[in-house]
Amino acid sequence: MRRLLQNNNGQLYVSQLVTRYVSNSGAGSALHNPQKDQRKHQQPKTTTKNDVSKGDKYCSKYCMGLVEKYDYENYLSTLLLPKELRPAAFALRAFNVEISRSVGAQISEPQIAKMRLKFWYDSIDKCFEPEGSKSYVKDQPVLKELKRTIGARRINKIYLRRLVTARERSSNQAFETLRELEDYADQTCSSLLHLLVELSDVKDLQVDHAASHLGKAQGIAMLLRAIPHAGRQQSVCVPLEVLVKHGVSQERILRSDRTDKGVEECVFEVASVANSHLKLARQMLPQVPRQVRKIFLPAVATEGYLERLRRSQFLLTHPSCIKRDTILPARLFWKTLFNKY
C-alpha cells in the first residue's frame, strides 16, 4: 500500500478516490450541478414590514406636502389635530386638493377636466375594495393613503363623492341665488368637515349642524378670495340676484374699483352671509364635544379674512385681503390653548 502511494500513478489514484468520494457527497452534487445552486439563491424577494412602513411614510409625507403647498391655512389647522387623527386628516385634505386641481383646466380644456374628475370619482370605489384586489390605487400616493384611512376607520362614501360631483359645475356658470351659493359651499367644504368628524368617531346632530354652518362660511369666503385671481372667462361667485339688485355687472366685480359703491354693496351682502354662518357655528361651541373642536379650527382663518375684508371697505383687491395672514399660526395656537374655534 505504501508503494502504491509513493508512485506517481499512486498520486493519480488517490486524487481519483478523493474525486469519487466528493462526488458521492452532498457538496459534490453542488459542484457538479451548478443549476441547483443557482435555484437556491434565486428565491423570490419578500416584502418586509420595514419596506411597507417606508412606503406608508412616503405617502403620508406626500399628502402633507401637497396640502402645505396648495392649502396652507388648512395645513396649519391640521397640524394641531391629535396625533392619531393627523395622517387620516391629511389624506382627506390631499384628496380634496387633487380634485380642486383637476378643475383648473376647465376653461381651456373642459374635456380633460371632466376626465380627471371621472378618474377621481371612480377611484373612490377602488379605495373601498378589499385589500387583495389589484388596482392602480397602490401606485398613487394620495389614493394609497386614502385607502389606508378607509381601511382603518369608517368613512361615508357619500361625502367623498360629493367632493367630486360638486366640482363638475362649469367655471363660467354663474350662481343665480344666494341659496345656490350656500349649497355649493356646503357640498365642497362642509362635506370635508363631516369626513373629519367621522374620523373622531363622534356622532352628534349638533356637531353636524356646526360643521355644515362652518363649511358654508369657509366655502363662501374662499370663493370671494378667488375673485381677484379669476380670469375674464370665469364667472364670479356673486349671485345674479345680488348683481341685479344693485345694478352691477360681473365685469365691475372683476375690476373691483375702490370708488365703486355698487361693488362694495354686492361684496358686503355675500360676506354677510358667510359671517352669519360663522356666528351660528360658534354659537354651538358649548354643544360640541371637546375632542372635536380642533377640527373646526379653520373658522379662525375664515374669521380673519372676513375681518380684513371689512377693514378694507370690502375691496377684494386690497393687499391685506390677498397676501397670506402672517399671524395666523399664533392665533390658531391661542385658540387651541383654550380649546375653542
CSV table of C-alpha atoms in Angstrom, one decimal:
chain,number,residue,atom,x,y,z
A,1,MET,CA,0.0,0.0,0.0
A,2,ARG,CA,2.9,2.3,0.8
A,3,ARG,CA,4.5,1.6,-2.6
A,4,LEU,CA,1.3,2.4,-4.3
A,5,LEU,CA,1.0,5.8,-2.6
A,6,GLN,CA,4.7,6.6,-3.3
A,7,ASN,CA,4.3,6.0,-7.1
A,8,ASN,CA,3.3,8.7,-9.5
A,9,ASN,CA,0.4,6.6,-10.5
A,10,GLY,CA,-0.5,6.3,-6.9
A,11,GLN,CA,-0.9,10.0,-6.6
A,12,LEU,CA,-3.3,10.0,-9.5
A,13,TYR,CA,-5.2,7.1,-7.9
A,14,VAL,CA,-5.6,8.9,-4.6
A,15,SER,CA,-6.9,12.0,-6.4
A,16,GLN,CA,-9.4,9.9,-8.2
A,17,LEU,CA,-10.6,8.4,-4.9
A,18,VAL,CA,-11.0,11.8,-3.5
A,19,THR,CA,-13.0,13.0,-6.5
A,20,ARG,CA,-15.2,10.0,-6.3
A,21,TYR,CA,-15.8,10.5,-2.6
A,22,VAL,CA,-16.6,14.2,-3.0
A,23,SER,CA,-18.9,13.5,-6.0
A,24,ASN,CA,-20.9,11.0,-3.9
A,25,SER,CA,-21.4,13.5,-1.0
A,26,GLY,CA,-23.8,16.5,-0.9
A,27,ALA,CA,-21.1,19.1,-1.5
A,28,GLY,CA,-20.0,17.3,-4.6
A,29,SER,CA,-23.5,17.3,-6.0
A,30,ALA,CA,-23.4,21.1,-5.6
A,31,LEU,CA,-20.2,21.3,-7.5
A,32,HIS,CA,-21.4,19.1,-10.4
A,33,ASN,CA,-24.9,20.7,-10.5
A,34,PRO,CA,-24.5,24.5,-10.6
A,35,GLN,CA,-28.1,25.0,-11.8
A,36,LYS,CA,-29.4,23.6,-8.5
A,37,ASP,CA,-27.2,26.0,-6.6
A,38,GLN,CA,-28.5,29.0,-8.6
A,39,ARG,CA,-32.1,27.9,-7.9
A,40,LYS,CA,-31.4,28.0,-4.2
A,41,HIS,CA,-30.0,31.6,-4.4
A,42,GLN,CA,-32.8,32.8,-6.8
A,43,GLN,CA,-35.6,32.8,-4.2
A,44,PRO,CA,-38.4,35.3,-4.6
A,45,LYS,CA,-38.0,38.5,-2.6
A,46,THR,CA,-40.5,39.1,0.1
A,47,THR,CA,-41.7,42.5,1.2
A,48,THR,CA,-40.7,43.2,4.8
A,49,LYS,CA,-42.5,45.3,7.4
A,50,ASN,CA,-39.8,47.9,7.1
A,51,ASP,CA,-40.5,48.3,3.3
A,52,VAL,CA,-44.2,48.7,4.0
A,53,SER,CA,-43.6,51.3,6.7
A,54,LYS,CA,-41.3,53.2,4.4
A,55,GLY,CA,-44.0,53.3,1.7
A,56,ASP,CA,-46.6,54.5,4.1
A,57,LYS,CA,-44.3,57.2,5.4
A,58,TYR,CA,-43.7,58.4,1.9
A,59,CYS,CA,-47.4,58.6,1.1
A,60,SER,CA,-48.1,60.4,4.4
A,61,LYS,CA,-45.3,62.9,3.7
A,62,TYR,CA,-46.5,63.4,0.1
A,63,CYS,CA,-50.0,64.2,1.3
A,64,MET,CA,-48.7,66.7,3.9
A,65,GLY,CA,-46.5,68.4,1.3
A,66,LEU,CA,-49.4,68.6,-1.1
A,67,VAL,CA,-51.7,70.3,1.4
A,68,GLU,CA,-48.9,72.6,2.6
A,69,LYS,CA,-48.3,73.8,-1.0
A,70,TYR,CA,-51.9,74.3,-2.1
A,71,ASP,CA,-53.9,74.7,1.1
A,72,TYR,CA,-51.6,76.3,3.6
A,73,GLU,CA,-54.2,77.6,6.1
A,74,ASN,CA,-55.9,74.2,6.4
A,75,TYR,CA,-52.4,72.7,6.6
A,76,LEU,CA,-51.7,74.7,9.8
A,77,SER,CA,-55.1,73.7,11.2
A,78,THR,CA,-54.5,70.0,10.5
A,79,LEU,CA,-51.1,70.1,12.3
A,80,LEU,CA,-52.9,70.9,15.5
A,81,LEU,CA,-55.1,67.9,15.4
A,82,PRO,CA,-54.4,64.9,17.7
A,83,LYS,CA,-51.6,62.7,16.5
A,84,GLU,CA,-53.8,59.7,15.8
A,85,LEU,CA,-56.1,61.7,13.5
A,86,ARG,CA,-53.4,63.7,11.7
A,87,PRO,CA,-52.4,61.2,8.9
A,88,ALA,CA,-56.0,60.4,8.0
A,89,ALA,CA,-56.9,64.1,8.0
A,90,PHE,CA,-54.0,64.9,5.7
A,91,ALA,CA,-55.1,62.1,3.4
A,92,LEU,CA,-58.6,63.6,3.1
A,93,ARG,CA,-57.4,67.1,2.5
A,94,ALA,CA,-54.9,65.9,-0.1
A,95,PHE,CA,-57.7,64.1,-1.9
A,96,ASN,CA,-59.6,67.4,-1.8
A,97,VAL,CA,-56.6,69.3,-3.2
A,98,GLU,CA,-56.2,66.9,-6.1
A,99,ILE,CA,-59.9,67.3,-7.0
A,100,SER,CA,-59.6,71.1,-6.9
A,101,ARG,CA,-56.5,71.0,-9.1
A,102,SER,CA,-58.3,68.8,-11.6
A,103,VAL,CA,-60.8,71.5,-12.5
A,104,GLY,CA,-58.0,74.1,-13.1
A,105,ALA,CA,-58.1,73.3,-16.8
A,106,GLN,CA,-61.8,73.7,-17.2
A,107,ILE,CA,-61.5,77.0,-19.1
A,108,SER,CA,-59.0,75.9,-21.8
A,109,GLU,CA,-59.7,72.2,-21.9
A,110,PRO,CA,-63.0,71.3,-20.3
A,111,GLN,CA,-63.0,67.7,-21.6
A,112,ILE,CA,-59.7,67.0,-19.8
A,113,ALA,CA,-61.1,68.4,-16.6
A,114,LYS,CA,-64.1,66.0,-16.9
A,115,MET,CA,-61.9,63.1,-17.5
A,116,ARG,CA,-59.8,63.9,-14.4
A,117,LEU,CA,-62.9,64.2,-12.2
A,118,LYS,CA,-64.2,60.9,-13.6
A,119,PHE,CA,-60.8,59.3,-12.6
A,120,TRP,CA,-61.1,60.6,-9.0
A,121,TYR,CA,-64.8,59.6,-8.8
A,122,ASP,CA,-64.0,56.0,-9.9
A,123,SER,CA,-61.1,55.9,-7.6
A,124,ILE,CA,-63.4,56.2,-4.6
A,125,ASP,CA,-64.9,52.8,-5.3
A,126,LYS,CA,-61.4,51.4,-5.8
A,127,CYS,CA,-60.4,52.6,-2.3
A,128,PHE,CA,-63.3,50.7,-0.8
A,129,GLU,CA,-62.4,47.4,-2.4
A,130,PRO,CA,-60.8,44.6,-0.3
A,131,GLU,CA,-57.0,44.6,0.2
A,132,GLY,CA,-56.4,41.6,-2.1
A,133,SER,CA,-57.9,43.3,-5.2
A,134,LYS,CA,-55.5,44.6,-7.8
A,135,SER,CA,-55.9,48.2,-8.9
A,136,TYR,CA,-53.9,51.4,-9.6
A,137,VAL,CA,-54.5,52.7,-6.1
A,138,LYS,CA,-51.2,51.4,-4.7
A,139,ASP,CA,-49.3,53.4,-7.4
A,140,GLN,CA,-50.9,56.8,-6.5
A,141,PRO,CA,-49.7,58.2,-3.1
A,142,VAL,CA,-52.9,60.1,-2.3
A,143,LEU,CA,-55.2,57.2,-3.1
A,144,LYS,CA,-52.9,54.7,-1.3
A,145,GLU,CA,-53.1,56.8,1.8
A,146,LEU,CA,-56.9,57.3,1.4
A,147,LYS,CA,-57.3,53.6,1.1
A,148,ARG,CA,-55.3,53.0,4.3
A,149,THR,CA,-57.5,55.6,6.0
A,150,ILE,CA,-60.7,53.9,4.8
A,151,GLY,CA,-59.4,50.5,6.0
A,152,ALA,CA,-58.7,51.8,9.5
A,153,ARG,CA,-61.8,54.0,10.0
A,154,ARG,CA,-65.4,54.1,8.9
A,155,ILE,CA,-65.9,56.8,6.3
A,156,ASN,CA,-69.0,57.7,4.5
A,157,LYS,CA,-68.6,57.2,0.8
A,158,ILE,CA,-71.3,59.8,0.0
A,159,TYR,CA,-69.3,62.7,1.3
A,160,LEU,CA,-66.3,61.7,-0.8
A,161,ARG,CA,-68.5,61.6,-3.9
A,162,ARG,CA,-69.9,65.0,-3.1
A,163,LEU,CA,-66.5,66.5,-3.2
A,164,VAL,CA,-66.1,65.3,-6.8
A,165,THR,CA,-69.6,65.9,-8.1
A,166,ALA,CA,-69.7,69.5,-6.7
A,167,ARG,CA,-66.7,70.3,-8.9
A,168,GLU,CA,-68.5,69.2,-12.1
A,169,ARG,CA,-70.0,72.7,-12.2
A,170,SER,CA,-68.6,74.7,-15.0
A,171,SER,CA,-66.4,77.6,-14.0
A,172,ASN,CA,-68.2,80.0,-16.3
A,173,GLN,CA,-71.6,79.1,-14.8
A,174,ALA,CA,-72.8,81.8,-12.5
A,175,PHE,CA,-74.7,81.3,-9.3
A,176,GLU,CA,-78.3,82.5,-9.6
A,177,THR,CA,-79.2,82.8,-5.9
A,178,LEU,CA,-77.5,83.0,-2.6
A,179,ARG,CA,-79.1,79.7,-1.7
A,180,GLU,CA,-77.3,78.1,-4.7
A,181,LEU,CA,-74.1,79.6,-3.5
A,182,GLU,CA,-74.6,78.2,0.0
A,183,ASP,CA,-75.4,74.7,-1.4
A,184,TYR,CA,-72.1,74.7,-3.4
A,185,ALA,CA,-70.1,75.7,-0.3
A,186,ASP,CA,-71.9,73.0,1.7
A,187,GLN,CA,-71.0,70.3,-0.8
A,188,THR,CA,-67.4,71.3,-1.1
A,189,CYS,CA,-66.3,72.4,2.4
A,190,SER,CA,-68.9,71.0,4.7
A,191,SER,CA,-68.5,67.5,3.3
A,192,LEU,CA,-64.9,67.6,4.1
A,193,LEU,CA,-65.6,68.7,7.7
A,194,HIS,CA,-68.1,65.9,8.0
A,195,LEU,CA,-65.5,63.4,7.0
A,196,LEU,CA,-63.0,64.8,9.6
A,197,VAL,CA,-65.7,64.5,12.3
A,198,GLU,CA,-66.2,60.8,11.3
A,199,LEU,CA,-62.5,60.2,12.0
A,200,SER,CA,-63.1,61.1,15.6
A,201,ASP,CA,-66.0,58.5,15.9
A,202,VAL,CA,-68.3,61.2,17.2
A,203,LYS,CA,-71.9,61.1,16.1
A,204,ASP,CA,-73.9,64.1,17.2
A,205,LEU,CA,-76.5,66.2,15.5
A,206,GLN,CA,-75.2,69.5,16.9
A,207,VAL,CA,-71.8,68.7,15.6
A,208,ASP,CA,-73.2,68.1,12.2
A,209,HIS,CA,-75.0,71.4,12.2
A,210,ALA,CA,-71.9,73.2,13.3
A,211,ALA,CA,-69.9,71.5,10.6
A,212,SER,CA,-72.5,72.5,8.0
A,213,HIS,CA,-72.5,76.2,9.0
A,214,LEU,CA,-68.8,76.4,9.2
A,215,GLY,CA,-68.3,74.8,5.8
A,216,LYS,CA,-70.7,77.2,4.2
A,217,ALA,CA,-68.9,80.2,5.8
A,218,GLN,CA,-65.5,78.8,4.8
A,219,GLY,CA,-66.6,78.0,1.2
A,220,ILE,CA,-68.1,81.4,0.6
A,221,ALA,CA,-65.0,83.1,2.0
A,222,MET,CA,-62.8,81.0,-0.3
A,223,LEU,CA,-64.9,81.9,-3.3
A,224,LEU,CA,-64.6,85.6,-2.5
A,225,ARG,CA,-60.8,85.3,-2.2
A,226,ALA,CA,-60.6,83.7,-5.6
A,227,ILE,CA,-62.3,86.6,-7.4
A,228,PRO,CA,-59.1,88.7,-7.8
A,229,HIS,CA,-57.3,85.7,-9.4
A,230,ALA,CA,-60.2,84.8,-11.7
A,231,GLY,CA,-59.9,85.2,-15.5
A,232,ARG,CA,-62.2,87.1,-17.8
A,233,GLN,CA,-63.9,83.9,-18.9
A,234,GLN,CA,-64.7,82.8,-15.4
A,235,SER,CA,-67.9,83.9,-13.6
A,236,VAL,CA,-67.6,85.5,-10.1
A,237,CYS,CA,-69.2,83.9,-7.1
A,238,VAL,CA,-71.5,86.9,-6.5
A,239,PRO,CA,-75.0,85.5,-7.4
A,240,LEU,CA,-77.0,87.1,-10.2
A,241,GLU,CA,-79.8,88.1,-7.9
A,242,VAL,CA,-77.4,90.2,-5.9
A,243,LEU,CA,-75.9,91.8,-9.0
A,244,VAL,CA,-79.3,92.7,-10.4
A,245,LYS,CA,-80.4,94.1,-7.1
A,246,HIS,CA,-77.5,96.6,-7.0
A,247,GLY,CA,-77.2,97.0,-10.8
A,248,VAL,CA,-73.7,95.7,-11.0
A,249,SER,CA,-72.1,93.6,-13.8
A,250,GLN,CA,-69.6,90.9,-13.3
A,251,GLU,CA,-67.0,93.0,-15.2
A,252,ARG,CA,-67.2,95.6,-12.4
A,253,ILE,CA,-66.8,92.9,-9.8
A,254,LEU,CA,-63.6,91.7,-11.5
A,255,ARG,CA,-62.3,95.3,-11.9
A,256,SER,CA,-63.0,96.0,-8.2
A,257,ASP,CA,-62.7,99.7,-8.2
A,258,ARG,CA,-62.2,101.4,-4.8
A,259,THR,CA,-64.8,104.1,-5.6
A,260,ASP,CA,-67.5,101.7,-6.9
A,261,LYS,CA,-70.1,101.6,-4.2
A,262,GLY,CA,-72.2,99.1,-6.0
A,263,VAL,CA,-69.4,96.6,-6.0
A,264,GLU,CA,-68.9,97.3,-2.3
A,265,GLU,CA,-72.6,96.6,-1.6
A,266,CYS,CA,-72.5,93.3,-3.5
A,267,VAL,CA,-69.4,92.0,-1.7
A,268,PHE,CA,-70.8,93.1,1.6
A,269,GLU,CA,-74.0,91.2,1.1
A,270,VAL,CA,-72.2,88.0,0.2
A,271,ALA,CA,-69.7,88.4,3.0
A,272,SER,CA,-72.5,88.9,5.5
A,273,VAL,CA,-74.0,85.5,4.6
A,274,ALA,CA,-70.6,83.9,5.3
A,275,ASN,CA,-70.3,85.8,8.6
A,276,SER,CA,-73.8,84.8,9.7
A,277,HIS,CA,-72.9,81.1,9.2
A,278,LEU,CA,-69.7,81.6,11.1
A,279,LYS,CA,-71.5,83.1,14.0
A,280,LEU,CA,-74.0,80.2,14.1
A,281,ALA,CA,-71.2,77.7,14.1
A,282,ARG,CA,-69.5,79.4,17.1
A,283,GLN,CA,-72.8,79.7,19.0
A,284,MET,CA,-72.9,75.9,19.0
A,285,LEU,CA,-69.5,75.7,20.8
A,286,PRO,CA,-70.9,74.5,24.1
A,287,GLN,CA,-72.7,71.6,22.4
A,288,VAL,CA,-69.6,70.5,20.5
A,289,PRO,CA,-67.5,67.8,22.4
A,290,ARG,CA,-64.0,69.0,23.3
A,291,GLN,CA,-62.3,66.2,21.3
A,292,VAL,CA,-63.9,67.5,18.1
A,293,ARG,CA,-63.3,71.3,18.5
A,294,LYS,CA,-59.9,71.2,16.9
A,295,ILE,CA,-61.5,70.0,13.7
A,296,PHE,CA,-63.3,73.4,13.5
A,297,LEU,CA,-60.1,75.4,13.7
A,298,PRO,CA,-60.5,76.6,10.0
A,299,ALA,CA,-63.0,79.0,11.5
A,300,VAL,CA,-60.1,81.1,12.7
A,301,ALA,CA,-58.7,81.7,9.2
A,302,THR,CA,-62.2,82.4,7.9
A,303,GLU,CA,-62.9,85.0,10.6
A,304,GLY,CA,-59.5,86.6,9.9
A,305,TYR,CA,-60.3,87.1,6.2
A,306,LEU,CA,-63.7,88.5,6.7
A,307,GLU,CA,-62.4,90.9,9.3
A,308,ARG,CA,-59.6,92.1,6.9
A,309,LEU,CA,-62.3,92.4,4.2
A,310,ARG,CA,-64.4,94.6,6.5
A,311,ARG,CA,-61.5,96.9,7.4
A,312,SER,CA,-60.6,97.4,3.7
A,313,GLN,CA,-64.2,98.5,2.9
A,314,PHE,CA,-64.9,95.2,1.1
A,315,LEU,CA,-62.3,95.8,-1.5
A,316,LEU,CA,-61.3,92.4,-2.8
A,317,THR,CA,-58.1,93.5,-4.3
A,318,HIS,CA,-56.8,95.2,-1.2
A,319,PRO,CA,-53.3,93.9,-0.3
A,320,SER,CA,-54.4,92.7,3.1
A,321,CYS,CA,-57.0,90.5,1.5
A,322,ILE,CA,-54.7,88.9,-1.0
A,323,LYS,CA,-51.5,88.3,0.9
A,324,ARG,CA,-51.0,85.5,3.5
A,325,ASP,CA,-52.0,86.1,7.1
A,326,THR,CA,-48.7,86.1,8.9
A,327,ILE,CA,-50.2,85.9,12.4
A,328,LEU,CA,-52.5,83.0,11.7
A,329,PRO,CA,-50.2,80.4,13.3
A,330,ALA,CA,-50.2,82.4,16.6
A,331,ARG,CA,-54.0,82.8,16.5
A,332,LEU,CA,-54.5,79.1,15.9
A,333,PHE,CA,-52.2,78.2,18.7
A,334,TRP,CA,-54.0,80.6,21.0
A,335,LYS,CA,-57.4,79.1,20.2
A,336,THR,CA,-56.0,75.6,20.8
A,337,LEU,CA,-54.9,76.5,24.3
A,338,PHE,CA,-58.4,77.4,25.3
A,339,ASN,CA,-60.0,74.6,23.2
A,340,LYS,CA,-62.1,77.0,21.1
A,341,TYR,CA,-62.6,77.8,17.5
